[in-house]
PDB file of C-alpha atoms and ligand atoms in Angstrom:
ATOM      1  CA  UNK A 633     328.668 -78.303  78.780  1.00  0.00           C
ATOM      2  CA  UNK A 634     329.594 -77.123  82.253  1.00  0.00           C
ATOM      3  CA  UNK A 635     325.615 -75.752  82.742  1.00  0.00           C
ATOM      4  CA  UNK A 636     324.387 -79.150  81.782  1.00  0.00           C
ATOM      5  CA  UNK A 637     327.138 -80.947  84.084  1.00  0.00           C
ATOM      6  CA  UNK A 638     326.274 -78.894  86.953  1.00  0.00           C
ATOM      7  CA  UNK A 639     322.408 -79.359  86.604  1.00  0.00           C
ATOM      8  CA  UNK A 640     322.878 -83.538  86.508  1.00  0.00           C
ATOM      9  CA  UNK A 641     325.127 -82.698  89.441  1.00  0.00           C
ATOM     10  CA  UNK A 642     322.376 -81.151  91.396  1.00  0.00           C
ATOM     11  CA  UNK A 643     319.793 -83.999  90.438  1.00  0.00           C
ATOM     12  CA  UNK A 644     322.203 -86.783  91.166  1.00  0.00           C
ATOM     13  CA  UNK A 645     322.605 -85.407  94.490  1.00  0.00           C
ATOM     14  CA  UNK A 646     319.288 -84.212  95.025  1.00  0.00           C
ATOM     15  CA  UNK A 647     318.018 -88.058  94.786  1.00  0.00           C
ATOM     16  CA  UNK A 648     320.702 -89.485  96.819  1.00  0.00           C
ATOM     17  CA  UNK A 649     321.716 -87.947  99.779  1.00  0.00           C
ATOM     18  CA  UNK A 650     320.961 -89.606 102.900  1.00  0.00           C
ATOM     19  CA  UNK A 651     317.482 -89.127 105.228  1.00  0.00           C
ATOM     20  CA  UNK A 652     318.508 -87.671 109.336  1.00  0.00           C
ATOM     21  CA  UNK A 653     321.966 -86.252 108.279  1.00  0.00           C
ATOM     22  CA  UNK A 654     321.976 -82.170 109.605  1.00  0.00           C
ATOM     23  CA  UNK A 655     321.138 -79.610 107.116  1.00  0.00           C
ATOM     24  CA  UNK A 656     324.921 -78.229 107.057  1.00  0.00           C
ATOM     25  CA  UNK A 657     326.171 -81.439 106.282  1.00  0.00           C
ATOM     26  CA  UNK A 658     323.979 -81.948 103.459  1.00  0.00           C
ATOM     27  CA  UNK A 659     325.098 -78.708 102.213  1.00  0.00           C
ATOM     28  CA  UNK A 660     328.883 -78.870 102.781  1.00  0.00           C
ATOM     29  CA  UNK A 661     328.592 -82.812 100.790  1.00  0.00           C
ATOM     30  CA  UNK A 662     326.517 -81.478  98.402  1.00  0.00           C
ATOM     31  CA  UNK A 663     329.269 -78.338  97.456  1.00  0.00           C
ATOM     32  CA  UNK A 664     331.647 -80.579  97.529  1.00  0.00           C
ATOM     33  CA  UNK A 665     329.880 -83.560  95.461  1.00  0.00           C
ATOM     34  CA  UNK A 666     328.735 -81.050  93.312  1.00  0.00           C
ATOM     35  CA  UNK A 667     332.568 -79.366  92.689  1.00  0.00           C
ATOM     36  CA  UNK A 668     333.425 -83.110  92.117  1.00  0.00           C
ATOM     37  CA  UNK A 669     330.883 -84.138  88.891  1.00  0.00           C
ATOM     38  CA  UNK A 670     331.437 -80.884  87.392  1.00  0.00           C
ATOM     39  CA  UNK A 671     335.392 -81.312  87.581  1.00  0.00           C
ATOM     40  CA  UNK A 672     334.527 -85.067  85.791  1.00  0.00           C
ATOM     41  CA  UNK A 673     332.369 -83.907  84.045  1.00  0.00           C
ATOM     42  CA  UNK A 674     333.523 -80.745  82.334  1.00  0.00           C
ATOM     43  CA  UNK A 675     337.197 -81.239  82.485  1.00  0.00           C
ATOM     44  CA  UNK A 676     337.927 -79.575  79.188  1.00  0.00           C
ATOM     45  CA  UNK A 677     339.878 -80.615  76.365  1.00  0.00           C
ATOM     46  CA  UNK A 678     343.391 -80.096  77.261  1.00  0.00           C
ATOM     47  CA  UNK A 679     345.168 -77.274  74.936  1.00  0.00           C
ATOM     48  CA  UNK A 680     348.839 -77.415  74.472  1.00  0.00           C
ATOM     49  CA  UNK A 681     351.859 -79.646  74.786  1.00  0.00           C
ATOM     50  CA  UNK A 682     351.834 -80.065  78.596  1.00  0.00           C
ATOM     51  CA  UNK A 683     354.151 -77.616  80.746  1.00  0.00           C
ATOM     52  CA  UNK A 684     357.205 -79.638  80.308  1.00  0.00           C
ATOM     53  CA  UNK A 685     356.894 -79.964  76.574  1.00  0.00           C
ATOM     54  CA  UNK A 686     356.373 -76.163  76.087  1.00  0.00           C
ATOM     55  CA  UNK A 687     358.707 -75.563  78.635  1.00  0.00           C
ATOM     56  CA  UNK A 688     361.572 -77.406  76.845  1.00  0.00           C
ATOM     57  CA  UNK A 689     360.896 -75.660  73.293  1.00  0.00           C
ATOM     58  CA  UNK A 690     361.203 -72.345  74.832  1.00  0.00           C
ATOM     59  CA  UNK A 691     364.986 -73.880  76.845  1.00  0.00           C
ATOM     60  CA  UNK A 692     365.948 -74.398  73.323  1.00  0.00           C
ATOM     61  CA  UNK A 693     365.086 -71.696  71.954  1.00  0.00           C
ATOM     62  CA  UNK A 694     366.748 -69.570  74.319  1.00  0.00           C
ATOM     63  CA  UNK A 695     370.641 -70.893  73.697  1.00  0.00           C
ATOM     64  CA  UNK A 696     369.877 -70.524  69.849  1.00  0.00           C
ATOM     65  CA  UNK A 697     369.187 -66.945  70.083  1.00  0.00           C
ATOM     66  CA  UNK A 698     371.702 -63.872  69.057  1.00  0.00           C
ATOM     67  CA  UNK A 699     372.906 -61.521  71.709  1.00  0.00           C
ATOM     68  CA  UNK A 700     370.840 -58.667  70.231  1.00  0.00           C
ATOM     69  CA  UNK A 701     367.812 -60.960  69.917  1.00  0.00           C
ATOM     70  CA  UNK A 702     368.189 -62.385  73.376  1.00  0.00           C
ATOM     71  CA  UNK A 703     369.049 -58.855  74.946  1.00  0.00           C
ATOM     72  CA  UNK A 704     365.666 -57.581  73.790  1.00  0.00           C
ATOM     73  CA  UNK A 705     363.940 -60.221  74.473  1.00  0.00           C
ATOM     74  CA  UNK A 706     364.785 -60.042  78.223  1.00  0.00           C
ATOM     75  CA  UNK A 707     363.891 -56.188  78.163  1.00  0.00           C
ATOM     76  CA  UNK A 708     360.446 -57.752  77.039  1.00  0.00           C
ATOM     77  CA  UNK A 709     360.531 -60.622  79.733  1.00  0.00           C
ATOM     78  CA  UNK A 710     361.071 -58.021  82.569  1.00  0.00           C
ATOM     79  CA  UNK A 711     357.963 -56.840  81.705  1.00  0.00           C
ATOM     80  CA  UNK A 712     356.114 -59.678  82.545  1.00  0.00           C
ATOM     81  CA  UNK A 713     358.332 -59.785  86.020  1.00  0.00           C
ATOM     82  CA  UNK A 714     360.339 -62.789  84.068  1.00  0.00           C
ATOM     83  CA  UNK A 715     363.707 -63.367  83.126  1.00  0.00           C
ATOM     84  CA  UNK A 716     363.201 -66.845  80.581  1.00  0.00           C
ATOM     85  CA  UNK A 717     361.100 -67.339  78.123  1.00  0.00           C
ATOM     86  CA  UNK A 718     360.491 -70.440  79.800  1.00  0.00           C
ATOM     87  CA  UNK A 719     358.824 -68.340  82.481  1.00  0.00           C
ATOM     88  CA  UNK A 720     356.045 -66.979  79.800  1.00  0.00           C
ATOM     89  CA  UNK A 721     355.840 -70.619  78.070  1.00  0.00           C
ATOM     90  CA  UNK A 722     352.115 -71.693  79.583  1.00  0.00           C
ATOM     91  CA  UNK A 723     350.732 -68.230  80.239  1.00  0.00           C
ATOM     92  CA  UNK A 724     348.567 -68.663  77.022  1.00  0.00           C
ATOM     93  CA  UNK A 725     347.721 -71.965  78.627  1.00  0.00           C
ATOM     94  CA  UNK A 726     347.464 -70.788  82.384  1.00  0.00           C
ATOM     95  CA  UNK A 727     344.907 -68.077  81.032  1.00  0.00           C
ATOM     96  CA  UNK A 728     342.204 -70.447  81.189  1.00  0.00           C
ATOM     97  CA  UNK A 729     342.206 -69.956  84.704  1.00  0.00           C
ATOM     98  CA  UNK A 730     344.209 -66.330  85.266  1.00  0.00           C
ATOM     99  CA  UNK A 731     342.267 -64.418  82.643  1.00  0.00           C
ATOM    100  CA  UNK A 732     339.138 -66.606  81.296  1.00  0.00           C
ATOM    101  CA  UNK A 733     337.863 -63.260  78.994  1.00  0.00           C
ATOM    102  CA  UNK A 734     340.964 -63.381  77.260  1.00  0.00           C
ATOM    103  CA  UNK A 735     341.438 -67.546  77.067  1.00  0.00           C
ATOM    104  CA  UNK A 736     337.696 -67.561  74.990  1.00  0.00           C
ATOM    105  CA  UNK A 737     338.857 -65.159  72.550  1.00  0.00           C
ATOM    106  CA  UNK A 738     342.319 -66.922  72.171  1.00  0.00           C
ATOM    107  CA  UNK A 739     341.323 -70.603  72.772  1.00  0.00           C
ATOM    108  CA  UNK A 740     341.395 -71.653  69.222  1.00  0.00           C
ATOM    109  CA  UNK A 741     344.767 -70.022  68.490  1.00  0.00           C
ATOM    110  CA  UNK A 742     346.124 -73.342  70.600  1.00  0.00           C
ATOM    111  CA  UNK A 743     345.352 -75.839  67.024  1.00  0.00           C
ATOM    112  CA  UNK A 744     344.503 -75.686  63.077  1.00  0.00           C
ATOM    113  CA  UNK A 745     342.028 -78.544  62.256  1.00  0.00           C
ATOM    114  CA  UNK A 746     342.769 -79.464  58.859  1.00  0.00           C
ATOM    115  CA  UNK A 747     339.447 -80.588  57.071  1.00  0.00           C
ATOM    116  CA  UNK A 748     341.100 -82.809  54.618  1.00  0.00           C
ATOM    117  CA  UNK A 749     343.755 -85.289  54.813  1.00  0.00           C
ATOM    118  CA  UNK A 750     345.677 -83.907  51.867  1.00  0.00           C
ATOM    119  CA  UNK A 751     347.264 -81.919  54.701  1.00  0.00           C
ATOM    120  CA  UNK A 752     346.948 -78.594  52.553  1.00  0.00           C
ATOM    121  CA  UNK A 753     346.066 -75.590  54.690  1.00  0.00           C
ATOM    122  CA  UNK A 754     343.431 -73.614  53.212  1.00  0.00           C
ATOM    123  CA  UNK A 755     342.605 -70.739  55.152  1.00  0.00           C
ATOM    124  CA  UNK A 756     338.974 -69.723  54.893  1.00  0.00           C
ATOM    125  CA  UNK A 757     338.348 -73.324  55.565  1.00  0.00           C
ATOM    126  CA  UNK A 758     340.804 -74.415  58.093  1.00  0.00           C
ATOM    127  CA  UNK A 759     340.961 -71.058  59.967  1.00  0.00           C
ATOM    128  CA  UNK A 760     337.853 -69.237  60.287  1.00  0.00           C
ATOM    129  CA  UNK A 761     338.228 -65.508  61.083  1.00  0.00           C
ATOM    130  CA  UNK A 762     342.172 -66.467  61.376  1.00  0.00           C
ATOM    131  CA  UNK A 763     341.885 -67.890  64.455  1.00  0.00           C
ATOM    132  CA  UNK A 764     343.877 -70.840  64.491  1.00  0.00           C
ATOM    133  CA  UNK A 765     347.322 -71.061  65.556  1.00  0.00           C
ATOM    134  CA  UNK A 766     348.892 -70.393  61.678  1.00  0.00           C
ATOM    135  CA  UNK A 767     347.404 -67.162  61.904  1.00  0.00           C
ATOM    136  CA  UNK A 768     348.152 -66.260  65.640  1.00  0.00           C
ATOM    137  CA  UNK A 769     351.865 -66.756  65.024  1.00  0.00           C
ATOM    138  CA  UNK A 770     351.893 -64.578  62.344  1.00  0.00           C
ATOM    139  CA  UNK A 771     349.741 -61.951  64.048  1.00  0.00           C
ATOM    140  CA  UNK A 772     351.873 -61.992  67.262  1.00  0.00           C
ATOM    141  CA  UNK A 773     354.884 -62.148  65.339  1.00  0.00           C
ATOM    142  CA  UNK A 774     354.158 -59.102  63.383  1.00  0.00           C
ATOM    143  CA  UNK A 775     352.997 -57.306  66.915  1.00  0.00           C
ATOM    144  CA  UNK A 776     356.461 -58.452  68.279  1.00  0.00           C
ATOM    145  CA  UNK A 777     358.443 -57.451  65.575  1.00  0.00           C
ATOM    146  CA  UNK A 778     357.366 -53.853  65.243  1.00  0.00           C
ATOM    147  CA  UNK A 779     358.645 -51.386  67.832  1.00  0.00           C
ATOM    148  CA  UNK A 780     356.547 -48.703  67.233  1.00  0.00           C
ATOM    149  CA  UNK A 781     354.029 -51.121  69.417  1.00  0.00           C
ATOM    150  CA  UNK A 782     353.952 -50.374  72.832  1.00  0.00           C
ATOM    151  CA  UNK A 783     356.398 -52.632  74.690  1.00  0.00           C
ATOM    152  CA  UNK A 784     353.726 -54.398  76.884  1.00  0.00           C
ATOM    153  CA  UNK A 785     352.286 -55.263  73.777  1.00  0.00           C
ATOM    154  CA  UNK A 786     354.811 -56.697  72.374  1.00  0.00           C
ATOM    155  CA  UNK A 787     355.721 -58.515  76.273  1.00  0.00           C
ATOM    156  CA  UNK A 788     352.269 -59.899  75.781  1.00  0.00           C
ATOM    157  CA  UNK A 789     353.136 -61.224  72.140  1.00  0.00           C
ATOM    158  CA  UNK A 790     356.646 -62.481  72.778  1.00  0.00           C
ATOM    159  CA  UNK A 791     354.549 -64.958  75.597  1.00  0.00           C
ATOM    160  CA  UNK A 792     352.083 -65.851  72.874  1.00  0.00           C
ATOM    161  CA  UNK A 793     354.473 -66.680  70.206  1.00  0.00           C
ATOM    162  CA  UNK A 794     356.778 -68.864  72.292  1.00  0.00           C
ATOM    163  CA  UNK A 795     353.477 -71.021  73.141  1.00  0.00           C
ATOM    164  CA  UNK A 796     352.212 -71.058  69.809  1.00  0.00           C
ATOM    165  CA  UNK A 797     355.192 -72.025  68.261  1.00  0.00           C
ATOM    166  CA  UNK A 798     355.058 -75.087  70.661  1.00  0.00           C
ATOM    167  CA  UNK A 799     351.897 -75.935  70.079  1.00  0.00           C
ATOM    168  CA  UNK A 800     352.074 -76.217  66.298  1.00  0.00           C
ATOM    169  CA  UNK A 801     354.769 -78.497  66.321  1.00  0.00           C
ATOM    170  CA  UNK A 802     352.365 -80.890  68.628  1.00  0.00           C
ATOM    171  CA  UNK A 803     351.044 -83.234  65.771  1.00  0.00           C
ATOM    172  CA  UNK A 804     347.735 -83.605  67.352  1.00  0.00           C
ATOM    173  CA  UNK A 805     347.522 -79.277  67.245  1.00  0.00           C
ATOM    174  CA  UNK A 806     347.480 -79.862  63.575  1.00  0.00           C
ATOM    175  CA  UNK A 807     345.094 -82.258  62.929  1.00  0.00           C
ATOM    176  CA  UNK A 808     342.923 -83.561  60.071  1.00  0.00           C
ATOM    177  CA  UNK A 809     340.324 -86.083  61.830  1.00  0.00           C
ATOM    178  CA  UNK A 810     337.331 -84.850  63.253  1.00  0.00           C
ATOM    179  CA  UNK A 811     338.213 -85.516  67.061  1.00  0.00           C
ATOM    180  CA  UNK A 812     339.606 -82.653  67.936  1.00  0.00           C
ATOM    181  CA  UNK A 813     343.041 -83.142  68.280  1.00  0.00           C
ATOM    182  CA  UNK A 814     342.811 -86.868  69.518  1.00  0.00           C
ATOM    183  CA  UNK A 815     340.610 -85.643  72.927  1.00  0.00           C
ATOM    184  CA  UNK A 816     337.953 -87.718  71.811  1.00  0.00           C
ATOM    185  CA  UNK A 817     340.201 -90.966  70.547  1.00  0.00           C
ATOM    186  CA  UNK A 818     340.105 -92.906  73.901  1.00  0.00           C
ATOM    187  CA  UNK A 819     342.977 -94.962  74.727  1.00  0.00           C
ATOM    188  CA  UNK A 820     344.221 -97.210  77.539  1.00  0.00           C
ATOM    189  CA  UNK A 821     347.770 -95.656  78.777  1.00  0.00           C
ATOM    190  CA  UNK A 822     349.150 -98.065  81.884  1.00  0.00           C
ATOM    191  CA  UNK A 823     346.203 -99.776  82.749  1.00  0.00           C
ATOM    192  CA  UNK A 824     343.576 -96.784  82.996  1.00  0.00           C
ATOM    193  CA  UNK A 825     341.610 -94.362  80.099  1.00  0.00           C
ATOM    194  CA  UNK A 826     342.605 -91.740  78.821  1.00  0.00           C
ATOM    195  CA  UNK A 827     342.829 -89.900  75.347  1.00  0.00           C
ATOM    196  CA  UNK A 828     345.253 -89.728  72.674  1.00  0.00           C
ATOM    197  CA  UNK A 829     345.601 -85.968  72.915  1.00  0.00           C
ATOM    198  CA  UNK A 830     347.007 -86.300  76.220  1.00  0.00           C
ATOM    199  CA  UNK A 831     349.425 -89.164  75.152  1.00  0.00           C
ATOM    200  CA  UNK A 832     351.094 -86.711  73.105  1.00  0.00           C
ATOM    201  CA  UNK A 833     350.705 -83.218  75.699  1.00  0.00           C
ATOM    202  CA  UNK A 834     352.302 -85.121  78.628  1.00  0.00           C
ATOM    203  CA  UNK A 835     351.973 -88.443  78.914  1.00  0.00           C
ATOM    204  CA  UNK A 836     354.582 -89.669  77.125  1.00  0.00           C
ATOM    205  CA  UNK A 837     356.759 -86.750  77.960  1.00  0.00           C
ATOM    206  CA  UNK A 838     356.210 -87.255  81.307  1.00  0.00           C
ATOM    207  CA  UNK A 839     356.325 -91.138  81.797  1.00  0.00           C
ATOM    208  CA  UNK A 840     360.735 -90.237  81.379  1.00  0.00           C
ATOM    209  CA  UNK A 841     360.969 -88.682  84.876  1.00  0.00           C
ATOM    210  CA  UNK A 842     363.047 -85.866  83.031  1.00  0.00           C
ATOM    211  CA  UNK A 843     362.812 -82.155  84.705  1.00  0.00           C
ATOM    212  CA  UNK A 844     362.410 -79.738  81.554  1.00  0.00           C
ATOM    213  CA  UNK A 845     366.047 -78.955  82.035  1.00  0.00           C
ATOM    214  CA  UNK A 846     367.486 -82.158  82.107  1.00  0.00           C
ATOM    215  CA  UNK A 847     365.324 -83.029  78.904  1.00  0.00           C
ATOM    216  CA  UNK A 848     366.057 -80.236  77.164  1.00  0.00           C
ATOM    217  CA  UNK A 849     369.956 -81.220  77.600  1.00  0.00           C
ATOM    218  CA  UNK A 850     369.755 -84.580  76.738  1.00  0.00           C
ATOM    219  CA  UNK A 851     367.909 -83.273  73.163  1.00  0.00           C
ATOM    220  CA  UNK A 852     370.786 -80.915  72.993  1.00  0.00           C
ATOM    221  CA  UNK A 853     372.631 -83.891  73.595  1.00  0.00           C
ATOM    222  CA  UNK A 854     371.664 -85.554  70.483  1.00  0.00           C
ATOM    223  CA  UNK A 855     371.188 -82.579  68.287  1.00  0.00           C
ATOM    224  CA  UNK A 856     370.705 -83.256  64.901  1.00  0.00           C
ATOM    225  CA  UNK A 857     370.267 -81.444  62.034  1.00  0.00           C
ATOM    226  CA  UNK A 858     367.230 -79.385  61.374  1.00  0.00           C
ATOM    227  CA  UNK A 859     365.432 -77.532  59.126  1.00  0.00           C
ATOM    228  CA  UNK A 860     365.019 -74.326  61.180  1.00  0.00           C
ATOM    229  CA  UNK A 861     363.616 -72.027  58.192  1.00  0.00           C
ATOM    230  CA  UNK A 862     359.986 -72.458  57.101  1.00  0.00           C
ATOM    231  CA  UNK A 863     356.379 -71.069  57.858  1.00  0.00           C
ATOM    232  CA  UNK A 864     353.663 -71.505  60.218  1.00  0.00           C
ATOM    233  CA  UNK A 865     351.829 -73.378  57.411  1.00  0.00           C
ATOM    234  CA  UNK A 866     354.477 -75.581  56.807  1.00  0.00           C
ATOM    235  CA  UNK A 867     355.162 -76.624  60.221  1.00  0.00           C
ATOM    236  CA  UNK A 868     350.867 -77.292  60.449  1.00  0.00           C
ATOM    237  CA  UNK A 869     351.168 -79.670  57.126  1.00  0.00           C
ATOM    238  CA  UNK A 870     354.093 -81.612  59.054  1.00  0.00           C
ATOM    239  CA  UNK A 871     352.076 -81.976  61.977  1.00  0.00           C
ATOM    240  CA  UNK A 872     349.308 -83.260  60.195  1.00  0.00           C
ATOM    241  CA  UNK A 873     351.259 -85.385  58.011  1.00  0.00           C
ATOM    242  CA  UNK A 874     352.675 -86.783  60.808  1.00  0.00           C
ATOM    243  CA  UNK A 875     349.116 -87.601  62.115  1.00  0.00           C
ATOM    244  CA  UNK A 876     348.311 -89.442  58.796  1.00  0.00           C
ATOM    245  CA  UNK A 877     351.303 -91.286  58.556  1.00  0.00           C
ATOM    246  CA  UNK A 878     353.632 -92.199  61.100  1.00  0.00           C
ATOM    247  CA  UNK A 879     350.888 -94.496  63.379  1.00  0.00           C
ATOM    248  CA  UNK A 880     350.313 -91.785  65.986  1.00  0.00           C
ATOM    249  CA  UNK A 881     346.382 -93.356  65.626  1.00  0.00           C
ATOM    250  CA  UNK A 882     346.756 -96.539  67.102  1.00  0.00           C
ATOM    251  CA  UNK A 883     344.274 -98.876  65.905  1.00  0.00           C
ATOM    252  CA  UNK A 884     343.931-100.861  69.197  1.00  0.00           C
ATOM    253  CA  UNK A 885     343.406 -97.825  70.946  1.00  0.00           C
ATOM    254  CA  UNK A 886     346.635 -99.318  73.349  1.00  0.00           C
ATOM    255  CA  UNK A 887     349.133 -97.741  73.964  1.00  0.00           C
ATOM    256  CA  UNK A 888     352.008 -99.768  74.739  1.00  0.00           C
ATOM    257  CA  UNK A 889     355.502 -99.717  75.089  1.00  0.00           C
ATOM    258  CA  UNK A 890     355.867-100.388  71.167  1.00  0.00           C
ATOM    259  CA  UNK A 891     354.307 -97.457  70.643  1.00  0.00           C
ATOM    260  CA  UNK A 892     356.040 -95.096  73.257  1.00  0.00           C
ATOM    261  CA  UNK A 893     359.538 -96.257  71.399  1.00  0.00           C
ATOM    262  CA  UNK A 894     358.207 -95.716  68.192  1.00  0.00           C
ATOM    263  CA  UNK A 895     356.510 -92.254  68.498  1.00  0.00           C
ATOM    264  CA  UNK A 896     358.364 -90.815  71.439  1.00  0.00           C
ATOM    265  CA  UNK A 897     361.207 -90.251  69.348  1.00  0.00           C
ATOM    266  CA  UNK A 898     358.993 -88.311  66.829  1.00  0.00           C
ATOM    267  CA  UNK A 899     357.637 -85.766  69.240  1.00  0.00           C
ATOM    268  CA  UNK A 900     361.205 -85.094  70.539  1.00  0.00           C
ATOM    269  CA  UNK A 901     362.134 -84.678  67.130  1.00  0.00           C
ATOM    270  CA  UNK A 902     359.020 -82.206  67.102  1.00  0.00           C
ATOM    271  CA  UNK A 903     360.370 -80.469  70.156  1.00  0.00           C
ATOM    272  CA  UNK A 904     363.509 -79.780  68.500  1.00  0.00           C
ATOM    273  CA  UNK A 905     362.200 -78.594  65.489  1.00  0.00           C
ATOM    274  CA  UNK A 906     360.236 -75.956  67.326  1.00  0.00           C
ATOM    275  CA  UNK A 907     363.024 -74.634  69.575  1.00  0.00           C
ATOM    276  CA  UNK A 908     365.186 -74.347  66.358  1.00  0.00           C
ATOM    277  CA  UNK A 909     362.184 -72.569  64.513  1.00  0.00           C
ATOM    278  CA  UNK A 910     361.038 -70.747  67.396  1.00  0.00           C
ATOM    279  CA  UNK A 911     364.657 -69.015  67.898  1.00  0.00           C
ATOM    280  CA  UNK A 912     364.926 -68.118  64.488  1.00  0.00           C
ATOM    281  CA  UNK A 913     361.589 -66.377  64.558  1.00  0.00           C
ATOM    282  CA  UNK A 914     362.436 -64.229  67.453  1.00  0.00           C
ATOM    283  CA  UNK A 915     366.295 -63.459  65.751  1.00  0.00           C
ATOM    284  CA  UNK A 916     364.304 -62.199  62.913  1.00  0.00           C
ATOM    285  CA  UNK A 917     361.393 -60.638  64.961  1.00  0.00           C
ATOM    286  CA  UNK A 918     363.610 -59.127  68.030  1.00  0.00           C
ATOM    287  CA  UNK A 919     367.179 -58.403  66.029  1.00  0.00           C
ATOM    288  CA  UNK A 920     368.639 -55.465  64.277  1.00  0.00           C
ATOM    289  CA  UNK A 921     367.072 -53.403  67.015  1.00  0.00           C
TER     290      UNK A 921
HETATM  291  N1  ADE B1331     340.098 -78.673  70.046  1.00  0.00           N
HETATM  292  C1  ADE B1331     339.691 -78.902  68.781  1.00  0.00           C
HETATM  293  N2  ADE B1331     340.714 -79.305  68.020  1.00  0.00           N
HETATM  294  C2  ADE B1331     341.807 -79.325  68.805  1.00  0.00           C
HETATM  295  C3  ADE B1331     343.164 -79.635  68.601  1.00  0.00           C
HETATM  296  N3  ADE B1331     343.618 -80.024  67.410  1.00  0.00           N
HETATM  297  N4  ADE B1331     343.999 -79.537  69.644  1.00  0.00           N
HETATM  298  C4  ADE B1331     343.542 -79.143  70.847  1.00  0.00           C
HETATM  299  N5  ADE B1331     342.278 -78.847  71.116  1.00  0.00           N
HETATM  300  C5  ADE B1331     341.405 -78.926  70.093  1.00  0.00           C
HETATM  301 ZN1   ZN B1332     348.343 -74.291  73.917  1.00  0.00          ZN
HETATM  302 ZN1   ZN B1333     347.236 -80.010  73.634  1.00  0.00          ZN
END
């Protein structure tokens, strides 16, 4: 994708720039031209519940853990030079950029596609050589919870876990249509295209104005009750249930403010869920030291 992006680039440009203009300037326009299409071109599909969104799971998280479990979790957090786990919650995500080697071989531990709408994971269909994100919280997990690991390791696994944890409870990280994750169901969002994958990162998130802390108050606000046992698989089936059922497809492809009231409420509901599930993993995984 970004080879064949770059090469239309160069032909685009090649054709069009204009005759008595100096050599350098032709270059410099043509770098910068060039930068330009392959951003648009090759902007890839985005990964995660925006940086607020993950953010806010890990803010919850935190004031549900035990002393124990939050003691050893900022003996892992110094590690990493950070003192919340909200400092470690878009690392996976910032990798793309920091450490590209290591976002390829962890890029599809961001989503399960379900192939069926039954919504019944089934591993050796739904994730291939366990990488999906069912498998990479139990795999971090495990690395986290055994301290016979070395503790950079396990540093390194706390960050993954916190994002993965997020990212599952994102509906469209656990999806069952063949459009991975919504990025290629285009919908208009305030007058201008987008896709519904991003609706659901950030958009809608976003569009409240609320920093992460003041959102993740007001959700602490109106706690209710959840559910904060369950497994990775479990919380993928929601998520794709939720895609199935609760009109997060809309069939206009509009997003309006009928939907924003309607399914706004559901992906703070998801939030919560995964702060609640997310702190009871790490009690388990970073208690009874
Ligand atoms: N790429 C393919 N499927 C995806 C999903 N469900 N979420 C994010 N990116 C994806
Ligand atoms: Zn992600
Ligand atoms: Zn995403």
């Amino acid at each position: 994708m970004a080879e064949a992006g770059i090469r239309r680039g160069k032909l685009m440009l090649s054709g069009g720039v204009a005759v008595g203009r100096s050599l350098h300037m032709q270059r410099l326009f043509s770098t910068f031209a060039l930068a330009l299409v392959a951003t648009l071109l090759c902007a890839p599909p985005a990964l995660a519940w925006g940086p607020r969104g993950h953010r806010i799971v890990a803010r919850l998280a935190e004031a549900q853990l035990t002393p124990q479990a939050w003691a050893e979790a900022q003996r892992l957090l110094a590690l990493r030079g950070a003192q919340h786990l909200s400092d470690v919650a878009n690392w996976a995500d910032d990798l793309r950029n920091t450490d590209p080697a290591l976002f390829q071989r962890t890029r599809r531990m961001h989503f399960v596609n379900f192939h069926s709408g039954d919504c019944i994971y089934d591993p050796p269909r739904d994730c291939r050589r366990g990488e999906c994100a069912v498998a990479a919280i139990e795999k971090y997990s495990a690395i986290l919870a055994n301290r016979a690991n070395p503790p950079a390791k396990r540093a390194e696994a706390l960050a993954f876990v916190v994002h993965f944890v997020g990212d599952i409870h994102q509906p469209l990280h656990a999806d069952y249509r063949h459009d991975a994750g919504g990025n290629d169901f285009q919908v208009r969002w305030h007058g201008r295209g987008t896709n519904l994958h991003k609706v659901w990162d950030s958009l809608m998130l976003d569009s409240t104005h609320l920093s992460a802390a003041q959102y993740t108050r007001k959700l602490q606000a109106e706690d209710s009750s959840i559910a904060t046992g369950g497994t990775p698989v479990e919380w993928a089936e929601e998520s794709c249930r939720i895609d199935r059922d609760d009109g997060v497809y809309p069939r206009t492809h509009f997003i309006d403010q009928a939907y924003v009231d309607r399914e706004l409420p559901i992906a703070e509901q998801r939030l919560r869920q995964a702060g609640a599930r997310l702190a009871a993993l790490l009690n388990r995984d970073l208690g009874n030291g």
